[in-house]
Amino acid sequence: MLLQLTVSGILLGGIYALIAVGLTLIFGVMRIVNFTHGDLVMLGMYLTYLLYKGFGLDPYISLFIVPLALFFIGVLIQKLVVQRVVGRPHEVQIFATVGLSMMLSNAVLAYFKGDYRSVQTTYSTDTIQIGPVFLGVPQIVAFGISAVITLVLFLFLKFTYTGKAIRATTQNRISATLMGIDVRRVYTMTFAIGSALAGIAAVLLMPLYPTYPSIGEAYLLIAFVVVVLGGLGSIPGALVGALIIGVVETVSAYYLGSGWKQAAYFVIFILVLIMRPQGLFGQRGAEQL
């Protein structure tokens, strides 16, 4: 049973990694804590649901639509709200993003009410047995897609001009500007990519879990724990932290009860911060990515 729970937790952690990588990318480049990130996941889940109910689109087909829609929503949010608070005191950034988060969740609540919405597909309950372990088909697909997307993001940041511009802006915004990099354009692209990653995670979550207007708060909390655990601004740290939280959540929910799973990973979170305040992969005073 422990092996089954561990494997299931790793698969779940793969989806959490996508959410956390988007959040840590935005923080690493723009130095802004985005409290709307969980609500972007929520919007992506509702959009996936609408495409399924209105047009009969399979959630995995929605992978070609939802992330693109979240990309442009991210551009809009960045230009209208986030750009105005970049470089401002943290209190201003928090109030702006928390206010936007409340607006988004309440707008969805007003339109869809508080009912749970879910997507039921023919493969939602399909499983594959590998030795003594049973794996759900949606979990395997979600983990595989998450791994591929994360690898593509890593290659994008390392080898493309835009990716190098993002990394340069992370290291030193002023020097990047002097080298001819349009920092505002980099900020817009970064926020849009982070939002698109939230959209991909939303599509992968929809065959597994129902959605409701305040679900973004739960995913935002998990993402913050993962990002701080792995090291603020560190993409490898976000990946490892997500896998750890996925396993801890799954194992604790089985042995202690679902009501204790948050307490379990917060204990791990606090212990890591006590022993290594910069996180597992963070470095004191150093930029990440």
C-alpha positions as a Markdown table, in Angstrom:
| # | Residue | x | y | z |
|---|---|---|---|---|
| 1 | Met | 0.0 | 0.0 | 0.0 |
| 2 | Leu | 2.8 | 2.4 | 0.8 |
| 3 | Leu | 4.3 | 1.8 | -2.7 |
| 4 | Gln | 0.9 | 2.5 | -4.2 |
| 5 | Leu | 0.5 | 5.7 | -2.3 |
| 6 | Thr | 4.0 | 6.9 | -3.1 |
| 7 | Val | 3.6 | 6.3 | -6.8 |
| 8 | Ser | 0.2 | 8.0 | -6.8 |
| 9 | Gly | 1.7 | 10.9 | -4.9 |
| 10 | Ile | 4.5 | 11.3 | -7.5 |
| 11 | Leu | 1.9 | 11.4 | -10.3 |
| 12 | Leu | -0.1 | 14.0 | -8.4 |
| 13 | Gly | 3.1 | 16.0 | -7.7 |
| 14 | Gly | 3.8 | 16.2 | -11.4 |
| 15 | Ile | 0.6 | 18.3 | -11.9 |
| 16 | Tyr | 1.4 | 20.4 | -8.8 |
| 17 | Ala | 4.8 | 21.1 | -10.4 |
| 18 | Leu | 3.2 | 22.8 | -13.4 |
| 19 | Ile | 1.3 | 25.2 | -11.2 |
| 20 | Ala | 4.4 | 25.9 | -9.0 |
| 21 | Val | 6.7 | 26.3 | -11.9 |
| 22 | Gly | 4.5 | 29.0 | -13.4 |
| 23 | Leu | 4.3 | 30.8 | -10.0 |
| 24 | Thr | 8.1 | 30.6 | -9.4 |
| 25 | Leu | 8.9 | 31.8 | -12.9 |
| 26 | Ile | 6.8 | 34.9 | -12.4 |
| 27 | Phe | 8.4 | 35.6 | -9.0 |
| 28 | Gly | 11.9 | 34.8 | -10.2 |
| 29 | Val | 11.7 | 37.3 | -13.1 |
| 30 | Met | 9.3 | 40.1 | -11.8 |
| 31 | Arg | 9.8 | 39.7 | -8.1 |
| 32 | Ile | 6.1 | 39.9 | -7.5 |
| 33 | Val | 4.0 | 37.3 | -5.5 |
| 34 | Asn | 1.1 | 36.6 | -7.8 |
| 35 | Phe | -2.0 | 35.8 | -5.6 |
| 36 | Thr | -4.1 | 35.4 | -8.7 |
| 37 | His | -2.2 | 32.3 | -9.8 |
| 38 | Gly | -4.7 | 29.9 | -8.2 |
| 39 | Asp | -7.6 | 31.7 | -9.8 |
| 40 | Leu | -6.0 | 31.3 | -13.2 |
| 41 | Val | -6.0 | 27.6 | -12.6 |
| 42 | Met | -9.7 | 27.9 | -11.6 |
| 43 | Leu | -10.5 | 29.8 | -14.8 |
| 44 | Gly | -8.7 | 27.2 | -16.8 |
| 45 | Met | -10.8 | 24.4 | -15.2 |
| 46 | Tyr | -14.1 | 26.2 | -15.8 |
| 47 | Leu | -13.1 | 26.9 | -19.5 |
| 48 | Thr | -12.3 | 23.2 | -19.9 |
| 49 | Tyr | -15.7 | 22.4 | -18.4 |
| 50 | Leu | -17.5 | 24.8 | -20.7 |
| 51 | Leu | -15.7 | 23.4 | -23.8 |
| 52 | Tyr | -16.7 | 19.9 | -22.7 |
| 53 | Lys | -20.4 | 20.7 | -21.9 |
| 54 | Gly | -21.0 | 23.2 | -24.8 |
| 55 | Phe | -19.0 | 21.6 | -27.6 |
| 56 | Gly | -18.3 | 18.0 | -26.4 |
| 57 | Leu | -14.5 | 18.6 | -26.5 |
| 58 | Asp | -12.4 | 16.0 | -24.7 |
| 59 | Pro | -10.4 | 17.7 | -22.0 |
| 60 | Tyr | -7.1 | 16.7 | -23.6 |
| 61 | Ile | -8.3 | 18.3 | -26.9 |
| 62 | Ser | -8.8 | 21.4 | -24.8 |
| 63 | Leu | -5.0 | 21.5 | -24.2 |
| 64 | Phe | -4.8 | 23.2 | -27.6 |
| 65 | Ile | -7.3 | 25.9 | -26.5 |
| 66 | Val | -7.3 | 26.6 | -22.8 |
| 67 | Pro | -3.5 | 27.4 | -22.3 |
| 68 | Leu | -3.7 | 29.7 | -25.3 |
| 69 | Ala | -6.7 | 31.5 | -23.8 |
| 70 | Leu | -4.9 | 31.7 | -20.4 |
| 71 | Phe | -1.8 | 33.1 | -22.2 |
| 72 | Phe | -3.8 | 36.1 | -23.5 |
| 73 | Ile | -5.6 | 36.5 | -20.2 |
| 74 | Gly | -2.2 | 36.7 | -18.6 |
| 75 | Val | -1.1 | 39.3 | -21.0 |
| 76 | Leu | -4.2 | 41.4 | -20.2 |
| 77 | Ile | -3.7 | 41.0 | -16.4 |
| 78 | Gln | -0.1 | 41.9 | -16.7 |
| 79 | Lys | -0.7 | 45.1 | -18.7 |
| 80 | Leu | -3.7 | 46.3 | -16.8 |
| 81 | Val | -2.7 | 45.4 | -13.2 |
| 82 | Val | 0.6 | 43.8 | -12.6 |
| 83 | Gln | 2.8 | 46.2 | -14.6 |
| 84 | Arg | 1.5 | 49.1 | -12.5 |
| 85 | Val | 2.8 | 47.5 | -9.2 |
| 86 | Val | 6.1 | 46.0 | -10.4 |
| 87 | Gly | 8.8 | 47.5 | -8.3 |
| 88 | Arg | 6.3 | 48.9 | -5.8 |
| 89 | Pro | 6.3 | 47.9 | -2.1 |
| 90 | His | 5.2 | 44.4 | -1.4 |
| 91 | Glu | 2.1 | 45.6 | 0.4 |
| 92 | Val | 0.9 | 47.3 | -2.8 |
| 93 | Gln | 1.6 | 44.1 | -4.9 |
| 94 | Ile | -0.2 | 41.9 | -2.4 |
| 95 | Phe | -3.3 | 44.2 | -2.2 |
| 96 | Ala | -3.5 | 44.5 | -6.0 |
| 97 | Thr | -3.2 | 40.7 | -6.7 |
| 98 | Val | -5.4 | 39.7 | -3.8 |
| 99 | Gly | -8.0 | 42.2 | -4.9 |
| 100 | Leu | -7.9 | 40.8 | -8.5 |
| 101 | Ser | -8.1 | 37.3 | -7.1 |
| 102 | Met | -11.3 | 38.1 | -5.1 |
| 103 | Met | -12.8 | 39.8 | -8.2 |
| 104 | Leu | -12.2 | 36.7 | -10.4 |
| 105 | Ser | -13.5 | 34.2 | -7.9 |
| 106 | Asn | -16.6 | 36.2 | -7.1 |
| 107 | Ala | -17.4 | 36.8 | -10.7 |
| 108 | Val | -17.3 | 33.1 | -11.4 |
| 109 | Leu | -19.4 | 32.5 | -8.2 |
| 110 | Ala | -22.0 | 35.0 | -9.5 |
| 111 | Tyr | -22.2 | 33.3 | -12.9 |
| 112 | Phe | -21.8 | 29.6 | -12.1 |
| 113 | Lys | -23.0 | 29.7 | -8.4 |
| 114 | Gly | -21.3 | 27.5 | -5.9 |
| 115 | Asp | -22.1 | 24.1 | -7.5 |
| 116 | Tyr | -19.3 | 21.6 | -8.2 |
| 117 | Arg | -18.7 | 21.1 | -11.9 |
| 118 | Ser | -16.9 | 18.0 | -13.2 |
| 119 | Val | -16.0 | 16.3 | -16.5 |
| 120 | Gln | -16.8 | 12.6 | -16.8 |
| 121 | Thr | -15.0 | 10.8 | -19.6 |
| 122 | Thr | -14.8 | 7.2 | -20.6 |
| 123 | Tyr | -11.3 | 6.9 | -19.3 |
| 124 | Ser | -11.8 | 8.8 | -16.0 |
| 125 | Thr | -11.8 | 5.5 | -14.0 |
| 126 | Asp | -9.6 | 3.4 | -16.2 |
| 127 | Thr | -6.5 | 1.9 | -14.5 |
| 128 | Ile | -3.3 | 0.1 | -15.5 |
| 129 | Gln | -1.7 | -2.5 | -13.3 |
| 130 | Ile | 2.1 | -2.5 | -13.1 |
| 131 | Gly | 3.2 | -5.2 | -10.7 |
| 132 | Pro | 1.4 | -4.6 | -7.4 |
| 133 | Val | 0.6 | -1.0 | -8.3 |
| 134 | Phe | -2.6 | 0.3 | -9.9 |
| 135 | Leu | -2.2 | 3.6 | -11.8 |
| 136 | Gly | -5.1 | 5.7 | -13.1 |
| 137 | Val | -4.9 | 6.5 | -16.8 |
| 138 | Pro | -5.7 | 10.2 | -16.3 |
| 139 | Gln | -2.9 | 10.4 | -13.7 |
| 140 | Ile | -0.4 | 8.8 | -16.0 |
| 141 | Val | -1.3 | 11.1 | -18.9 |
| 142 | Ala | -1.2 | 14.2 | -16.7 |
| 143 | Phe | 2.2 | 13.3 | -15.3 |
| 144 | Gly | 3.6 | 12.5 | -18.8 |
| 145 | Ile | 2.3 | 15.8 | -20.2 |
| 146 | Ser | 3.6 | 17.7 | -17.2 |
| 147 | Ala | 7.1 | 16.2 | -17.6 |
| 148 | Val | 7.2 | 17.1 | -21.3 |
| 149 | Ile | 6.0 | 20.7 | -20.7 |
| 150 | Thr | 8.5 | 21.2 | -18.0 |
| 151 | Leu | 11.3 | 19.9 | -20.2 |
| 152 | Val | 10.2 | 22.1 | -23.1 |
| 153 | Leu | 10.2 | 25.1 | -20.7 |
| 154 | Phe | 13.7 | 24.3 | -19.5 |
| 155 | Leu | 15.0 | 24.1 | -23.1 |
| 156 | Phe | 13.1 | 27.3 | -24.0 |
| 157 | Leu | 14.8 | 29.2 | -21.1 |
| 158 | Lys | 18.2 | 27.8 | -21.9 |
| 159 | Phe | 18.5 | 27.9 | -25.7 |
| 160 | Thr | 16.1 | 30.5 | -27.2 |
| 161 | Tyr | 16.7 | 34.2 | -27.4 |
| 162 | Thr | 13.6 | 35.0 | -25.4 |
| 163 | Gly | 14.5 | 32.5 | -22.8 |
| 164 | Lys | 18.0 | 34.0 | -22.4 |
| 165 | Ala | 16.4 | 37.4 | -22.2 |
| 166 | Ile | 14.2 | 36.2 | -19.3 |
| 167 | Arg | 17.2 | 34.7 | -17.5 |
| 168 | Ala | 19.2 | 37.9 | -18.0 |
| 169 | Thr | 16.4 | 40.0 | -16.6 |
| 170 | Thr | 16.2 | 37.7 | -13.6 |
| 171 | Gln | 19.9 | 38.2 | -12.9 |
| 172 | Asn | 20.0 | 42.0 | -13.4 |
| 173 | Arg | 17.2 | 44.1 | -14.8 |
| 174 | Ile | 19.3 | 47.2 | -15.3 |
| 175 | Ser | 22.1 | 45.4 | -17.1 |
| 176 | Ala | 19.6 | 43.6 | -19.3 |
| 177 | Thr | 18.1 | 47.0 | -20.2 |
| 178 | Leu | 21.6 | 48.3 | -21.1 |
| 179 | Met | 22.1 | 45.3 | -23.3 |
| 180 | Gly | 19.0 | 46.2 | -25.4 |
| 181 | Ile | 16.5 | 43.8 | -23.8 |
| 182 | Asp | 13.0 | 45.2 | -23.6 |
| 183 | Val | 12.3 | 44.4 | -19.9 |
| 184 | Arg | 8.6 | 45.3 | -20.1 |
| 185 | Arg | 8.2 | 42.8 | -23.0 |
| 186 | Val | 10.0 | 40.2 | -20.9 |
| 187 | Tyr | 7.7 | 40.8 | -18.0 |
| 188 | Thr | 4.6 | 40.5 | -20.2 |
| 189 | Met | 6.0 | 37.3 | -21.8 |
| 190 | Thr | 6.9 | 35.8 | -18.4 |
| 191 | Phe | 3.5 | 36.5 | -16.9 |
| 192 | Ala | 1.7 | 35.1 | -19.9 |
| 193 | Ile | 3.8 | 31.9 | -19.9 |
| 194 | Gly | 3.2 | 31.4 | -16.2 |
| 195 | Ser | -0.6 | 31.8 | -16.9 |
| 196 | Ala | -0.4 | 29.3 | -19.7 |
| 197 | Leu | 1.2 | 26.8 | -17.5 |
| 198 | Ala | -1.6 | 27.3 | -15.0 |
| 199 | Gly | -4.0 | 26.6 | -17.9 |
| 200 | Ile | -2.2 | 23.4 | -18.8 |
| 201 | Ala | -2.4 | 22.2 | -15.2 |
| 202 | Ala | -6.1 | 23.1 | -15.1 |
| 203 | Val | -6.9 | 20.9 | -18.1 |
| 204 | Leu | -5.0 | 18.0 | -16.6 |
| 205 | Leu | -6.8 | 18.4 | -13.3 |
| 206 | Met | -10.3 | 18.5 | -14.8 |
| 207 | Pro | -10.6 | 14.7 | -15.5 |
| 208 | Leu | -9.5 | 14.1 | -11.9 |
| 209 | Tyr | -11.2 | 16.6 | -9.7 |
| 210 | Pro | -14.3 | 18.8 | -9.8 |
| 211 | Thr | -14.0 | 22.6 | -9.9 |
| 212 | Tyr | -15.8 | 25.3 | -7.9 |
| 213 | Pro | -15.3 | 29.1 | -7.6 |
| 214 | Ser | -12.9 | 29.0 | -4.6 |
| 215 | Ile | -10.8 | 26.1 | -5.7 |
| 216 | Gly | -8.0 | 28.5 | -6.7 |
| 217 | Glu | -7.3 | 29.2 | -3.0 |
| 218 | Ala | -6.4 | 25.5 | -2.4 |
| 219 | Tyr | -4.1 | 25.3 | -5.4 |
| 220 | Leu | -2.5 | 28.7 | -4.6 |
| 221 | Leu | -1.7 | 27.4 | -1.1 |
| 222 | Ile | -0.1 | 24.3 | -2.4 |
| 223 | Ala | 1.9 | 26.3 | -5.0 |
| 224 | Phe | 3.2 | 28.6 | -2.3 |
| 225 | Val | 4.3 | 25.7 | -0.1 |
| 226 | Val | 6.0 | 24.0 | -3.1 |
| 227 | Val | 7.8 | 27.2 | -4.3 |
| 228 | Val | 9.1 | 28.2 | -0.8 |
| 229 | Leu | 10.0 | 24.6 | 0.0 |
| 230 | Gly | 12.0 | 24.3 | -3.2 |
| 231 | Gly | 13.5 | 27.8 | -3.1 |
| 232 | Leu | 12.0 | 31.0 | -4.3 |
| 233 | Gly | 12.7 | 31.4 | -8.0 |
| 234 | Ser | 14.2 | 28.0 | -8.5 |
| 235 | Ile | 12.5 | 25.8 | -11.2 |
| 236 | Pro | 14.4 | 22.6 | -10.2 |
| 237 | Gly | 13.4 | 23.3 | -6.6 |
| 238 | Ala | 9.7 | 23.7 | -7.6 |
| 239 | Leu | 9.8 | 20.3 | -9.3 |
| 240 | Val | 11.3 | 18.5 | -6.4 |
| 241 | Gly | 9.1 | 20.3 | -3.9 |
| 242 | Ala | 6.0 | 19.4 | -5.9 |
| 243 | Leu | 6.9 | 15.7 | -5.9 |
| 244 | Ile | 7.6 | 15.8 | -2.1 |
| 245 | Ile | 4.3 | 17.6 | -1.4 |
| 246 | Gly | 2.4 | 15.2 | -3.7 |
| 247 | Val | 3.7 | 12.1 | -1.8 |
| 248 | Val | 3.2 | 13.7 | 1.6 |
| 249 | Glu | -0.3 | 14.6 | 0.8 |
| 250 | Thr | -1.3 | 11.2 | -0.6 |
| 251 | Val | 0.3 | 9.2 | 2.2 |
| 252 | Ser | -0.9 | 11.4 | 5.1 |
| 253 | Ala | -4.5 | 11.5 | 3.6 |
| 254 | Tyr | -4.6 | 7.7 | 3.7 |
| 255 | Tyr | -3.0 | 7.0 | 7.1 |
| 256 | Leu | -4.2 | 10.1 | 9.0 |
| 257 | Gly | -7.3 | 11.1 | 7.1 |
| 258 | Ser | -7.9 | 13.7 | 4.5 |
| 259 | Gly | -8.4 | 16.4 | 7.1 |
| 260 | Trp | -4.8 | 16.1 | 8.1 |
| 261 | Lys | -3.0 | 16.2 | 4.8 |
| 262 | Gln | -2.5 | 20.0 | 4.9 |
| 263 | Ala | -1.1 | 19.8 | 8.4 |
| 264 | Ala | 1.3 | 17.1 | 7.3 |
| 265 | Tyr | 2.9 | 19.0 | 4.5 |
| 266 | Phe | 2.9 | 22.2 | 6.5 |
| 267 | Val | 5.0 | 20.4 | 9.2 |
| 268 | Ile | 7.5 | 19.3 | 6.5 |
| 269 | Phe | 7.4 | 22.9 | 5.1 |
| 270 | Ile | 8.2 | 24.4 | 8.6 |
| 271 | Leu | 10.9 | 22.0 | 9.3 |
| 272 | Val | 12.7 | 22.7 | 6.1 |
| 273 | Leu | 12.4 | 26.5 | 6.7 |
| 274 | Ile | 13.9 | 26.1 | 10.2 |
| 275 | Met | 16.8 | 24.1 | 8.9 |
| 276 | Arg | 17.3 | 25.8 | 5.5 |
| 277 | Pro | 15.3 | 29.1 | 5.3 |
| 278 | Gln | 16.2 | 29.6 | 1.6 |
| 279 | Gly | 14.5 | 26.3 | 0.7 |
| 280 | Leu | 16.0 | 23.1 | -0.6 |
| 281 | Phe | 17.5 | 24.5 | -3.8 |
| 282 | Gly | 17.6 | 28.2 | -2.9 |
| 283 | Gln | 20.8 | 30.2 | -2.4 |
| 284 | Arg | 21.1 | 33.1 | 0.0 |
| 285 | Gly | 21.3 | 36.4 | -2.0 |
| 286 | Ala | 21.4 | 34.6 | -5.3 |
| 287 | Glu | 19.0 | 34.8 | -8.3 |
| 288 | Gln | 17.4 | 31.6 | -9.5 |
| 289 | Leu | 16.0 | 30.0 | -12.7 |
